[in-house]
């Protein structure tokens, strides 16, 4: 998995081409990726029990899928959108791609928050302002991934989808892409090996969910997040999730007729902000006593559930359900910070701590189910897995062997777990999370500038601001106090809510995980924010 | 060709599907459709001689294609965009689809000009205002074509592309669609049988040709004509024509690899207004003494020529040129009315009279070349042919026989002409043109409200305003004078410029053609504008 600097894929992958003439052997694959959709935001039980939040959602289709699937209870993504999406495409950890934050719509524009303005206002602010005057932004790959080398501030990589296409798959992108900024090759799904692209752009959110507002394509509402390719539904009540689902099913017509395997990456914009009510479903949540934000969010969730159901029904109708793998996942944890969602901020992912943006569990532990007809062991698997595993897993499902990539792939195939074997990733495999950024113009203590590693039941959280203060604060007392605060240790088996910091109780385990995290970040040449006081990168956790 | 009211195509066309496994037999087809590009706007000689205007353009790739193609000297389209594009899709004459004008971006909005405003300002004005207080707009199919029945103000039809797809073609739309208004099924290329759609929307023109302006996708420039799907080129100098060509070639990757025949409908937005200079090419035209509008237009033309060259080169590189048919055509005559084009208005299509919008030759006689490798007789064919012929011609090229359609198809295959046989449409076949509309807020005497028929070397032009006055003017003298003016007869062999009205000299020929035209319009239940004085439809030419 480690041959670098290859000219391109074509020489290495002369597979399929005209060989794709025998009856279809490879399974179809549908990757149903939901946005900002939390671990407890459905009736599906991913945890050891059903939590109160699970009861607030009506998701019979997710339920239906879960009953036949491998349900992962410890599946992880990154804390925000683009890093997860680019990890899926490259098989690399986000610290390794150096795409650790969401990419701006406009090229060469860091999305790191500064003190001024609100990023949703138009384009995100750029600059070097900081949280608490301690850190300024790192030099990360602000333009996202690139399928060609030499594009500034990008990670050059061979995409998962190109392998699938080269192996004979008809590859379809529908919905949110958000791998790269406009004006770069990475923003274009066709450059990553997709045969069809509907609505995938630089946008990380929809300008509007409503067909009545043309999904943002009106002069008064327009910005870069206006959703493209849905002109059929302009001026109609068709919800964005519904429109994307309809379009996705249309695109399957060709490969089904030709008996060619397809890969459908159906990435809904829901349930990202703006949290606008989907009026097909919202009223019953209002009637159930939810506030407007909660009802709106629950209605967006139900829209996604209906979309999933339509896809499952379509597969049944076409007689291809038995040869179609379904992967259902979310790009990051539920947003617990945005007041549009109603309820009490920072509680929506309970029992998990915090939400989107954070490397506490609420931001990174996500729904994941995989259904492989005839092969899935329908079970609850608690082996920790992570978004970059999707790359080798999907190639494994597609039967693509011996692939080589210009990038070093970090993920491992979790197919063995899906088919219920004993092999597959070790439960003790370290999983790394890295968010060296300030998320919003205001400080968010449990979100900004956090790294983390999970090893088995243990999790270390590194508060980079305190790490920086530990080497730069004025007095030795301040430095010592910061050093004390910088590393937190949790035992997730006993404390899924990360309420009991065991760092002082288990100093050796803390040091061990700090070493593991540091070694990974060092090996990947991960970006770190700059310590304002010294002008140098913030220390790694084993350097404080 | 006449079985109506069928439920759908699928039952009738179970062709291809899984049969598409043998080595490719069907030829690939590329339909290269240019916009507003006139008959004398290249170095290719479509007429009996090269005219002065031909010398002003640098089009070596068109020249290169013409040398191996059947070059049609008497090819026709409709006077404006949508009618031609929908005739190609349906095989019906525009008078028959009742889509006789361009469709507005916004559903249920007639594009007919009224006295107020300028249609480019935002959306076109609607209403019942009139030219000379004589006529108000007809009740035409203002929403365009529809692939499903029951959509108000549309022509329901089976699309050419659906047959191609059903027969195993990988069908690709790139560029301008403009078959229907937003908010209707007809606006969506996927509903017409396309497997891929790049940039095809309700837009009849690009908001901006420049990547530096994101093709109109900026807050200050945005309107419904902002071009979708080209995010890769935002903020770059990539011209729209170049971007579309690049995207088109990418989409060919899949069918070429799989040995599947493809149909690429590559419909450039160029050379429609806005006439912005393509700075890759504009300077040499300025240096040659052209004014800014002329230089800008010539640069747009050269961009199209380069695009064609890139396509031809790509086919050579991929080794598929010998199995790829190229159809090169324009959707209507050159615009001779818009001051953006520079020069002297109403002269740009000389020797042809008038231009876009008009049923004089300048508006409807268009470039057409067809290259069928190994089959084309490279010759100049002067048999009159028309845009609706493309439907049966392309099905003929694809080897699709025995097709049935819900609509009555008016066109005839011109493939026999291409392969140089004696069969094919008769040179005496009547060709009908019908534009019962006011084009611009100001009156345009040689454009507004004209119908025409060509039979052999003869052409009748019916001035509907005068026809209306012939039955509604106040005095018998006025009515007689209007009757005199209403019908014009030209001999195109002797008078390609339609300068010598022979109606009074050949009254029998005039009456004969008036009858032919009337019978066609009557049979098709063609829409007519309403005579304000009577509230009734304007008379047909044999009714005055």
PDB file of C-alpha atoms in Angstrom, chain A residues 116-227:
ATOM      1  CA  UNK A 116     -14.662  38.676  13.426  1.00  0.00           C
ATOM      2  CA  UNK A 117     -17.789  37.886  11.487  1.00  0.00           C
ATOM      3  CA  UNK A 118     -19.759  34.689  11.260  1.00  0.00           C
ATOM      4  CA  UNK A 119     -18.660  32.192   8.673  1.00  0.00           C
ATOM      5  CA  UNK A 120     -22.120  31.579   7.307  1.00  0.00           C
ATOM      6  CA  UNK A 121     -22.496  35.246   6.452  1.00  0.00           C
ATOM      7  CA  UNK A 122     -20.992  34.833   3.041  1.00  0.00           C
ATOM      8  CA  UNK A 123     -17.628  33.236   2.638  1.00  0.00           C
ATOM      9  CA  UNK A 124     -15.670  32.340   5.676  1.00  0.00           C
ATOM     10  CA  UNK A 125     -13.218  34.825   7.015  1.00  0.00           C
ATOM     11  CA  UNK A 126      -9.555  34.143   6.588  1.00  0.00           C
ATOM     12  CA  UNK A 127      -6.584  35.344   8.518  1.00  0.00           C
ATOM     13  CA  UNK A 128      -4.546  34.485  11.482  1.00  0.00           C
ATOM     14  CA  UNK A 129      -6.630  35.561  14.412  1.00  0.00           C
ATOM     15  CA  UNK A 130      -6.758  33.173  17.313  1.00  0.00           C
ATOM     16  CA  UNK A 131      -8.513  31.642  20.250  1.00  0.00           C
ATOM     17  CA  UNK A 132      -7.427  33.276  23.450  1.00  0.00           C
ATOM     18  CA  UNK A 133      -4.463  34.948  21.790  1.00  0.00           C
ATOM     19  CA  UNK A 134      -2.646  31.661  22.121  1.00  0.00           C
ATOM     20  CA  UNK A 135      -2.791  29.969  18.739  1.00  0.00           C
ATOM     21  CA  UNK A 136      -3.054  30.993  15.127  1.00  0.00           C
ATOM     22  CA  UNK A 137      -4.093  28.751  12.296  1.00  0.00           C
ATOM     23  CA  UNK A 138      -1.925  25.968  10.949  1.00  0.00           C
ATOM     24  CA  UNK A 139      -0.760  25.721   7.360  1.00  0.00           C
ATOM     25  CA  UNK A 140      -3.173  22.999   6.372  1.00  0.00           C
ATOM     26  CA  UNK A 141      -4.381  21.837   2.945  1.00  0.00           C
ATOM     27  CA  UNK A 142      -7.045  24.476   2.666  1.00  0.00           C
ATOM     28  CA  UNK A 143      -7.945  23.525  -0.920  1.00  0.00           C
ATOM     29  CA  UNK A 144      -8.736  19.889  -0.113  1.00  0.00           C
ATOM     30  CA  UNK A 145      -7.833  16.842  -2.180  1.00  0.00           C
ATOM     31  CA  UNK A 146      -6.585  16.798  -5.724  1.00  0.00           C
ATOM     32  CA  UNK A 147      -6.560  14.012  -8.296  1.00  0.00           C
ATOM     33  CA  UNK A 148      -3.519  15.589  -9.913  1.00  0.00           C
ATOM     34  CA  UNK A 149      -0.230  16.608  -8.324  1.00  0.00           C
ATOM     35  CA  UNK A 150       1.052  20.122  -7.983  1.00  0.00           C
ATOM     36  CA  UNK A 151      -2.049  21.984  -6.880  1.00  0.00           C
ATOM     37  CA  UNK A 152      -1.118  24.257  -3.969  1.00  0.00           C
ATOM     38  CA  UNK A 153      -2.517  23.394  -0.555  1.00  0.00           C
ATOM     39  CA  UNK A 154      -4.011  20.090  -1.588  1.00  0.00           C
ATOM     40  CA  UNK A 155      -3.392  16.418  -0.883  1.00  0.00           C
ATOM     41  CA  UNK A 156      -2.712  14.626  -4.117  1.00  0.00           C
ATOM     42  CA  UNK A 157      -4.274  11.180  -4.016  1.00  0.00           C
ATOM     43  CA  UNK A 158      -5.805   8.425  -6.093  1.00  0.00           C
ATOM     44  CA  UNK A 159      -9.472   8.334  -5.332  1.00  0.00           C
ATOM     45  CA  UNK A 160     -11.436   5.311  -4.254  1.00  0.00           C
ATOM     46  CA  UNK A 161     -13.859   6.025  -7.053  1.00  0.00           C
ATOM     47  CA  UNK A 162     -11.265   5.895  -9.799  1.00  0.00           C
ATOM     48  CA  UNK A 163     -10.399   2.325  -8.818  1.00  0.00           C
ATOM     49  CA  UNK A 164     -14.041   1.388  -8.877  1.00  0.00           C
ATOM     50  CA  UNK A 165     -14.529   2.937 -12.286  1.00  0.00           C
ATOM     51  CA  UNK A 166     -11.395   1.318 -13.642  1.00  0.00           C
ATOM     52  CA  UNK A 167     -12.698  -2.010 -12.362  1.00  0.00           C
ATOM     53  CA  UNK A 168     -15.921  -1.635 -14.296  1.00  0.00           C
ATOM     54  CA  UNK A 169     -18.170   0.167 -11.884  1.00  0.00           C
ATOM     55  CA  UNK A 170     -20.572   2.802 -13.077  1.00  0.00           C
ATOM     56  CA  UNK A 171     -19.833   5.469 -10.513  1.00  0.00           C
ATOM     57  CA  UNK A 172     -22.391   8.041  -9.495  1.00  0.00           C
ATOM     58  CA  UNK A 173     -22.150  11.041  -7.248  1.00  0.00           C
ATOM     59  CA  UNK A 174     -25.328  12.594  -5.932  1.00  0.00           C
ATOM     60  CA  UNK A 175     -25.500  15.283  -3.287  1.00  0.00           C
ATOM     61  CA  UNK A 176     -22.832  16.967  -1.243  1.00  0.00           C
ATOM     62  CA  UNK A 177     -19.214  16.581  -2.353  1.00  0.00           C
ATOM     63  CA  UNK A 178     -17.202  19.116  -0.349  1.00  0.00           C
ATOM     64  CA  UNK A 179     -13.769  17.631  -0.997  1.00  0.00           C
ATOM     65  CA  UNK A 180     -12.172  20.770  -2.309  1.00  0.00           C
ATOM     66  CA  UNK A 181     -12.593  24.440  -3.097  1.00  0.00           C
ATOM     67  CA  UNK A 182     -13.915  25.833  -6.354  1.00  0.00           C
ATOM     68  CA  UNK A 183     -11.266  26.579  -8.909  1.00  0.00           C
ATOM     69  CA  UNK A 184      -9.295  23.385  -8.210  1.00  0.00           C
ATOM     70  CA  UNK A 185      -9.446  19.980  -9.926  1.00  0.00           C
ATOM     71  CA  UNK A 186     -10.499  18.301  -6.700  1.00  0.00           C
ATOM     72  CA  UNK A 187     -13.870  20.008  -6.653  1.00  0.00           C
ATOM     73  CA  UNK A 188     -14.928  18.192  -9.809  1.00  0.00           C
ATOM     74  CA  UNK A 189     -16.374  14.730  -9.215  1.00  0.00           C
ATOM     75  CA  UNK A 190     -15.557  13.747 -12.807  1.00  0.00           C
ATOM     76  CA  UNK A 191     -11.876  14.168 -12.014  1.00  0.00           C
ATOM     77  CA  UNK A 192     -12.127  11.644  -9.191  1.00  0.00           C
ATOM     78  CA  UNK A 193     -13.564   8.903 -11.361  1.00  0.00           C
ATOM     79  CA  UNK A 194     -17.260   9.574 -11.172  1.00  0.00           C
ATOM     80  CA  UNK A 195     -19.196   8.919 -14.377  1.00  0.00           C
ATOM     81  CA  UNK A 196     -22.091  11.077 -13.231  1.00  0.00           C
ATOM     82  CA  UNK A 197     -22.283  13.999 -10.853  1.00  0.00           C
ATOM     83  CA  UNK A 198     -25.458  15.549  -9.605  1.00  0.00           C
ATOM     84  CA  UNK A 199     -25.228  18.496  -7.239  1.00  0.00           C
ATOM     85  CA  UNK A 200     -21.710  17.867  -5.981  1.00  0.00           C
ATOM     86  CA  UNK A 201     -19.753  21.104  -5.717  1.00  0.00           C
ATOM     87  CA  UNK A 202     -17.598  23.042  -3.283  1.00  0.00           C
ATOM     88  CA  UNK A 203     -20.642  23.570  -1.101  1.00  0.00           C
ATOM     89  CA  UNK A 204     -20.664  22.106   2.372  1.00  0.00           C
ATOM     90  CA  UNK A 205     -24.271  23.006   2.972  1.00  0.00           C
ATOM     91  CA  UNK A 206     -27.333  23.815   0.926  1.00  0.00           C
ATOM     92  CA  UNK A 207     -28.346  27.414   0.476  1.00  0.00           C
ATOM     93  CA  UNK A 208     -31.938  26.313   0.902  1.00  0.00           C
ATOM     94  CA  UNK A 209     -33.721  22.975   1.237  1.00  0.00           C
ATOM     95  CA  UNK A 210     -36.862  24.109  -0.492  1.00  0.00           C
ATOM     96  CA  UNK A 211     -37.780  23.754  -4.128  1.00  0.00           C
ATOM     97  CA  UNK A 212     -39.961  26.774  -3.638  1.00  0.00           C
ATOM     98  CA  UNK A 213     -36.751  28.732  -3.126  1.00  0.00           C
ATOM     99  CA  UNK A 214     -35.019  26.919  -5.996  1.00  0.00           C
ATOM    100  CA  UNK A 215     -32.574  25.493  -3.432  1.00  0.00           C
ATOM    101  CA  UNK A 216     -31.086  28.938  -3.177  1.00  0.00           C
ATOM    102  CA  UNK A 217     -30.978  29.687  -6.878  1.00  0.00           C
ATOM    103  CA  UNK A 218     -32.735  33.016  -6.751  1.00  0.00           C
ATOM    104  CA  UNK A 219     -31.159  36.391  -6.947  1.00  0.00           C
ATOM    105  CA  UNK A 220     -32.061  37.337  -3.414  1.00  0.00           C
ATOM    106  CA  UNK A 221     -30.922  34.067  -1.863  1.00  0.00           C
ATOM    107  CA  UNK A 222     -27.975  33.069  -4.016  1.00  0.00           C
ATOM    108  CA  UNK A 223     -24.529  32.284  -2.737  1.00  0.00           C
ATOM    109  CA  UNK A 224     -21.956  29.574  -3.470  1.00  0.00           C
ATOM    110  CA  UNK A 225     -24.080  27.039  -1.600  1.00  0.00           C
ATOM    111  CA  UNK A 226     -27.031  27.245  -3.988  1.00  0.00           C
ATOM    112  CA  UNK A 227     -27.558  23.639  -5.075  1.00  0.00           C
TER     113      UNK A 227
END
